[in-house]
Amino acid sequence: EQRGGQKQERGKKAVAQVHGIKVVRRTKRWLNWLARCKALKKAIVPSYCQKIMAIGHPDAKYKKTKDHSMRFDKLTTKFQQALADAQSIALANDCGFIEPAHLLLAMMQESDGGIRSLLERAGVNVTALARETEALVKRLPQVQGTGGEMQASRDLGNLLNLCDKEAAKRGDQFIASELFLLALCDDKGETGRLCRDNGLNRKSLELAIQAVRGGQNVDSSDAESQREALKKYCLDLTER
């Protein structure tokens, strides 16, 4: 009877949680593995953690319970489009992740030229920066057989979190594209170094952003698009 009770106890589902992922597993070995992961205090990306679980332990059951990553619906429409374009650039170059260089290049290739204009106002050599960023993208590690879905790299994720903090400090309801440029001013990676080598610095960029915003906060997802439309309208009136 005692042995039967032990079997029943071992048969009960055990629940553990690591980095926002709730994992249901029947073996103590699995729980010990999860405890070691938690002790390491590594910032495992939830989706990546799920992928490892699915491959290494096909009979494991899991579900996402909490996500500490930035909410992408807080980005302006223009910023979201730039990220989509960055993903396309990463896929076209067979990269495994979306890197800061992909996003910077996507922003400088935007049809409305808003980011290029802002960089020029801040005293940046935009032509040289675009050329060197494109060369950097070509040098990034390539991965064969990349699927249609792609994640942001750790470096890009850190920069996006800095954008979120900057938006909160400014009282913005949405995160605008220019905040990514501000994050790059202090970036210690190669993309940040390229920007600084071509004239980007925080003080000049802050002044350029103030001039472009005209004292307005970013209170809607279309704030950047409306700003560019107003700028184009004013230019048309001036030409007439």
Tab-separated table of C-alpha atoms in Angstrom:
chain	number	residue	atom	x	y	z
A	1	GLU	CA	0.000	0.000	0.000
A	2	GLN	CA	2.891	2.330	0.818
A	3	ARG	CA	4.559	1.475	-2.508
A	4	GLY	CA	1.338	2.252	-4.364
A	5	GLY	CA	1.177	5.635	-2.677
A	6	GLN	CA	4.735	6.434	-3.767
A	7	LYS	CA	3.887	5.574	-7.384
A	8	GLN	CA	0.843	7.809	-7.222
A	9	GLU	CA	2.966	10.638	-5.798
A	10	ARG	CA	5.555	10.234	-8.568
A	11	GLY	CA	2.783	10.172	-11.138
A	12	LYS	CA	1.431	13.584	-10.117
A	13	LYS	CA	2.212	16.406	-12.503
A	14	ALA	CA	4.857	18.774	-11.215
A	15	VAL	CA	4.776	22.437	-12.159
A	16	ALA	CA	7.797	24.699	-12.394
A	17	GLN	CA	8.272	28.181	-13.791
A	18	VAL	CA	11.430	29.541	-15.407
A	19	HIS	CA	11.668	32.974	-17.072
A	20	GLY	CA	7.916	33.328	-17.494
A	21	ILE	CA	7.377	29.812	-18.906
A	22	LYS	CA	5.196	27.419	-16.938
A	23	VAL	CA	6.363	23.847	-17.565
A	24	VAL	CA	4.386	20.755	-16.595
A	25	ARG	CA	6.516	17.605	-16.419
A	26	ARG	CA	6.262	14.283	-14.598
A	27	THR	CA	9.924	13.590	-13.744
A	28	LYS	CA	12.091	14.986	-10.955
A	29	ARG	CA	15.048	15.121	-13.368
A	30	TRP	CA	13.179	17.730	-15.440
A	31	LEU	CA	12.505	19.852	-12.346
A	32	ASN	CA	16.171	19.642	-11.321
A	33	TRP	CA	17.182	20.842	-14.811
A	34	LEU	CA	14.785	23.771	-14.548
A	35	ALA	CA	16.120	24.651	-11.091
A	36	ARG	CA	19.680	24.782	-12.443
A	37	CYS	CA	18.528	27.065	-15.294
A	38	LYS	CA	16.844	29.374	-12.816
A	39	ALA	CA	19.956	29.464	-10.617
A	40	LEU	CA	22.036	30.619	-13.581
A	41	LYS	CA	19.805	33.733	-13.810
A	42	LYS	CA	20.169	33.876	-17.568
A	43	ALA	CA	17.698	36.024	-19.500
A	44	ILE	CA	16.347	33.275	-21.758
A	45	VAL	CA	14.020	34.615	-24.429
A	46	PRO	CA	10.643	32.889	-23.840
A	47	SER	CA	10.109	31.768	-27.420
A	48	TYR	CA	13.686	30.488	-27.650
A	49	CYS	CA	13.213	28.627	-24.363
A	50	GLN	CA	10.040	27.045	-25.735
A	51	LYS	CA	11.909	25.930	-28.849
A	52	ILE	CA	14.623	24.256	-26.769
A	53	MET	CA	11.971	22.481	-24.688
A	54	ALA	CA	10.108	21.278	-27.738
A	55	ILE	CA	13.260	19.898	-29.391
A	56	GLY	CA	14.959	18.431	-26.333
A	57	HIS	CA	11.841	17.190	-24.577
A	58	PRO	CA	9.059	16.455	-27.082
A	59	ASP	CA	6.644	15.185	-24.436
A	60	ALA	CA	6.978	18.270	-22.233
A	61	LYS	CA	3.896	20.442	-21.856
A	62	TYR	CA	4.362	24.159	-21.480
A	63	LYS	CA	2.556	27.431	-21.874
A	64	LYS	CA	3.570	31.052	-21.731
A	65	THR	CA	2.398	32.711	-18.536
A	66	LYS	CA	4.265	35.998	-18.357
A	67	ASP	CA	6.292	38.020	-20.841
A	68	HIS	CA	8.742	40.667	-19.631
A	69	SER	CA	9.649	41.828	-23.146
A	70	MET	CA	8.585	45.167	-24.547
A	71	ARG	CA	5.082	45.367	-26.028
A	72	PHE	CA	5.420	46.067	-29.736
A	73	ASP	CA	1.975	47.687	-29.864
A	74	LYS	CA	3.602	50.592	-28.001
A	75	LEU	CA	5.681	51.383	-31.088
A	76	THR	CA	4.424	53.935	-33.584
A	77	THR	CA	3.146	52.619	-36.896
A	78	LYS	CA	6.269	53.918	-38.598
A	79	PHE	CA	8.548	52.171	-36.100
A	80	GLN	CA	6.655	48.908	-36.579
A	81	GLN	CA	7.041	49.215	-40.346
A	82	ALA	CA	10.777	49.814	-39.923
A	83	LEU	CA	11.043	46.610	-37.873
A	84	ALA	CA	9.176	44.698	-40.585
A	85	ASP	CA	11.566	46.100	-43.196
A	86	ALA	CA	14.519	45.182	-40.952
A	87	GLN	CA	13.265	41.611	-40.842
A	88	SER	CA	13.090	41.554	-44.645
A	89	ILE	CA	16.682	42.810	-44.837
A	90	ALA	CA	17.820	40.145	-42.358
A	91	LEU	CA	16.048	37.400	-44.332
A	92	ALA	CA	17.485	38.633	-47.626
A	93	ASN	CA	20.987	38.389	-46.132
A	94	ASP	CA	20.401	34.947	-44.517
A	95	CYS	CA	20.934	36.275	-40.995
A	96	GLY	CA	19.761	34.336	-37.959
A	97	PHE	CA	18.457	37.352	-36.028
A	98	ILE	CA	17.332	40.926	-36.608
A	99	GLU	CA	20.307	43.046	-35.558
A	100	PRO	CA	20.578	46.800	-34.801
A	101	ALA	CA	22.286	47.318	-38.185
A	102	HIS	CA	19.256	45.862	-39.986
A	103	LEU	CA	16.911	48.283	-38.251
A	104	LEU	CA	19.144	51.311	-38.801
A	105	LEU	CA	19.481	50.483	-42.493
A	106	ALA	CA	15.717	50.000	-42.816
A	107	MET	CA	15.098	53.404	-41.229
A	108	MET	CA	17.542	55.144	-43.546
A	109	GLN	CA	15.887	53.500	-46.569
A	110	GLU	CA	12.370	54.723	-45.687
A	111	SER	CA	10.580	56.327	-48.609
A	112	ASP	CA	9.589	59.493	-46.725
A	113	GLY	CA	13.214	60.170	-45.741
A	114	GLY	CA	12.241	61.277	-42.239
A	115	ILE	CA	15.107	59.560	-40.417
A	116	ARG	CA	17.688	60.630	-43.008
A	117	SER	CA	16.473	64.222	-42.672
A	118	LEU	CA	16.689	64.038	-38.880
A	119	LEU	CA	20.223	62.625	-39.011
A	120	GLU	CA	21.309	65.338	-41.436
A	121	ARG	CA	19.843	67.982	-39.120
A	122	ALA	CA	21.932	66.474	-36.314
A	123	GLY	CA	25.099	66.842	-38.406
A	124	VAL	CA	25.528	63.183	-39.401
A	125	ASN	CA	27.194	62.182	-42.667
A	126	VAL	CA	24.177	60.142	-43.773
A	127	THR	CA	25.595	58.962	-47.111
A	128	ALA	CA	28.690	57.479	-45.488
A	129	LEU	CA	26.680	56.030	-42.590
A	130	ALA	CA	24.255	54.297	-44.965
A	131	ARG	CA	27.121	52.866	-47.010
A	132	GLU	CA	29.007	51.572	-43.962
A	133	THR	CA	25.839	50.170	-42.349
A	134	GLU	CA	25.045	48.254	-45.516
A	135	ALA	CA	28.599	46.883	-45.524
A	136	LEU	CA	28.173	45.853	-41.874
A	137	VAL	CA	24.983	43.972	-42.726
A	138	LYS	CA	26.877	42.067	-45.427
A	139	ARG	CA	29.497	41.021	-42.849
A	140	LEU	CA	27.010	39.634	-40.310
A	141	PRO	CA	27.024	35.838	-39.778
A	142	GLN	CA	24.768	33.945	-42.166
A	143	VAL	CA	22.511	31.011	-41.370
A	144	GLN	CA	21.271	28.654	-44.075
A	145	GLY	CA	17.629	27.595	-44.160
A	146	THR	CA	16.247	30.550	-42.228
A	147	GLY	CA	12.445	30.449	-42.025
A	148	GLY	CA	9.971	33.274	-42.473
A	149	GLU	CA	9.818	34.160	-38.768
A	150	MET	CA	12.764	35.806	-37.084
A	151	GLN	CA	13.522	37.164	-33.629
A	152	ALA	CA	15.332	40.285	-32.529
A	153	SER	CA	18.869	39.683	-31.300
A	154	ARG	CA	19.815	40.351	-27.682
A	155	ASP	CA	21.583	43.581	-28.706
A	156	LEU	CA	18.525	44.862	-30.553
A	157	GLY	CA	16.262	43.834	-27.679
A	158	ASN	CA	18.381	45.842	-25.250
A	159	LEU	CA	18.220	48.903	-27.509
A	160	LEU	CA	14.436	48.605	-27.833
A	161	ASN	CA	14.112	48.461	-24.054
A	162	LEU	CA	16.192	51.650	-23.849
A	163	CYS	CA	13.761	53.234	-26.325
A	164	ASP	CA	10.898	52.253	-24.034
A	165	LYS	CA	12.601	53.900	-21.051
A	166	GLU	CA	13.343	57.047	-23.052
A	167	ALA	CA	9.710	57.306	-24.163
A	168	ALA	CA	8.525	56.997	-20.563
A	169	LYS	CA	10.987	59.695	-19.477
A	170	ARG	CA	9.659	62.036	-22.157
A	171	GLY	CA	6.025	61.321	-21.333
A	172	ASP	CA	5.324	59.737	-24.745
A	173	GLN	CA	2.452	57.300	-25.042
A	174	PHE	CA	4.102	55.587	-28.024
A	175	ILE	CA	7.722	54.905	-28.931
A	176	ALA	CA	8.899	56.870	-31.972
A	177	SER	CA	11.679	55.902	-34.395
A	178	GLU	CA	14.003	58.724	-33.346
A	179	LEU	CA	14.363	57.182	-29.898
A	180	PHE	CA	16.194	54.273	-31.507
A	181	LEU	CA	18.763	56.757	-32.792
A	182	LEU	CA	19.124	58.158	-29.281
A	183	ALA	CA	19.750	54.646	-27.961
A	184	LEU	CA	22.450	54.172	-30.604
A	185	CYS	CA	24.302	57.250	-29.340
A	186	ASP	CA	25.486	55.274	-26.305
A	187	ASP	CA	25.520	51.839	-27.937
A	188	LYS	CA	28.827	50.030	-27.423
A	189	GLY	CA	28.244	47.706	-30.373
A	190	GLU	CA	29.521	48.118	-33.908
A	191	THR	CA	26.360	49.873	-35.118
A	192	GLY	CA	26.676	52.531	-32.437
A	193	ARG	CA	30.345	52.974	-33.238
A	194	LEU	CA	29.546	53.534	-36.928
A	195	CYS	CA	27.001	56.182	-36.000
A	196	ARG	CA	29.436	58.053	-33.757
A	197	ASP	CA	32.241	57.792	-36.326
A	198	ASN	CA	29.943	59.531	-38.814
A	199	GLY	CA	29.051	62.421	-36.513
A	200	LEU	CA	26.148	61.215	-34.347
A	201	ASN	CA	26.119	62.522	-30.786
A	202	ARG	CA	23.345	62.794	-28.218
A	203	LYS	CA	23.387	66.567	-27.757
A	204	SER	CA	22.990	67.397	-31.455
A	205	LEU	CA	20.371	64.686	-31.914
A	206	GLU	CA	18.374	65.936	-28.919
A	207	LEU	CA	18.263	69.419	-30.463
A	208	ALA	CA	17.218	67.997	-33.836
A	209	ILE	CA	14.427	65.961	-32.225
A	210	GLN	CA	13.154	69.008	-30.352
A	211	ALA	CA	13.054	70.992	-33.583
A	212	VAL	CA	11.211	68.240	-35.472
A	213	ARG	CA	8.700	67.558	-32.700
A	214	GLY	CA	7.989	71.213	-32.041
A	215	GLY	CA	7.397	70.575	-28.358
A	216	GLN	CA	4.791	67.883	-29.006
A	217	ASN	CA	4.690	64.474	-27.336
A	218	VAL	CA	4.034	61.238	-29.221
A	219	ASP	CA	0.449	60.546	-28.124
A	220	SER	CA	-0.745	58.322	-30.981
A	221	SER	CA	0.590	55.505	-33.116
A	222	ASP	CA	0.305	57.735	-36.209
A	223	ALA	CA	2.108	60.720	-34.690
A	224	GLU	CA	5.211	60.279	-36.867
A	225	SER	CA	3.186	59.844	-40.070
A	226	GLN	CA	1.143	62.943	-39.291
A	227	ARG	CA	4.330	64.876	-38.609
A	228	GLU	CA	5.799	63.898	-41.992
A	229	ALA	CA	2.525	64.674	-43.787
A	230	LEU	CA	2.408	68.138	-42.193
A	231	LYS	CA	6.031	68.752	-43.155
A	232	LYS	CA	5.318	67.815	-46.775
A	233	TYR	CA	2.208	69.992	-46.831
A	234	CYS	CA	4.161	73.005	-45.523
A	235	LEU	CA	6.862	72.450	-48.161
A	236	ASP	CA	4.239	72.347	-50.891
A	237	LEU	CA	2.751	75.648	-49.682
A	238	THR	CA	6.213	77.225	-49.555
A	239	GLU	CA	6.976	76.173	-53.132
A	240	ARG	CA	3.710	77.709	-54.327
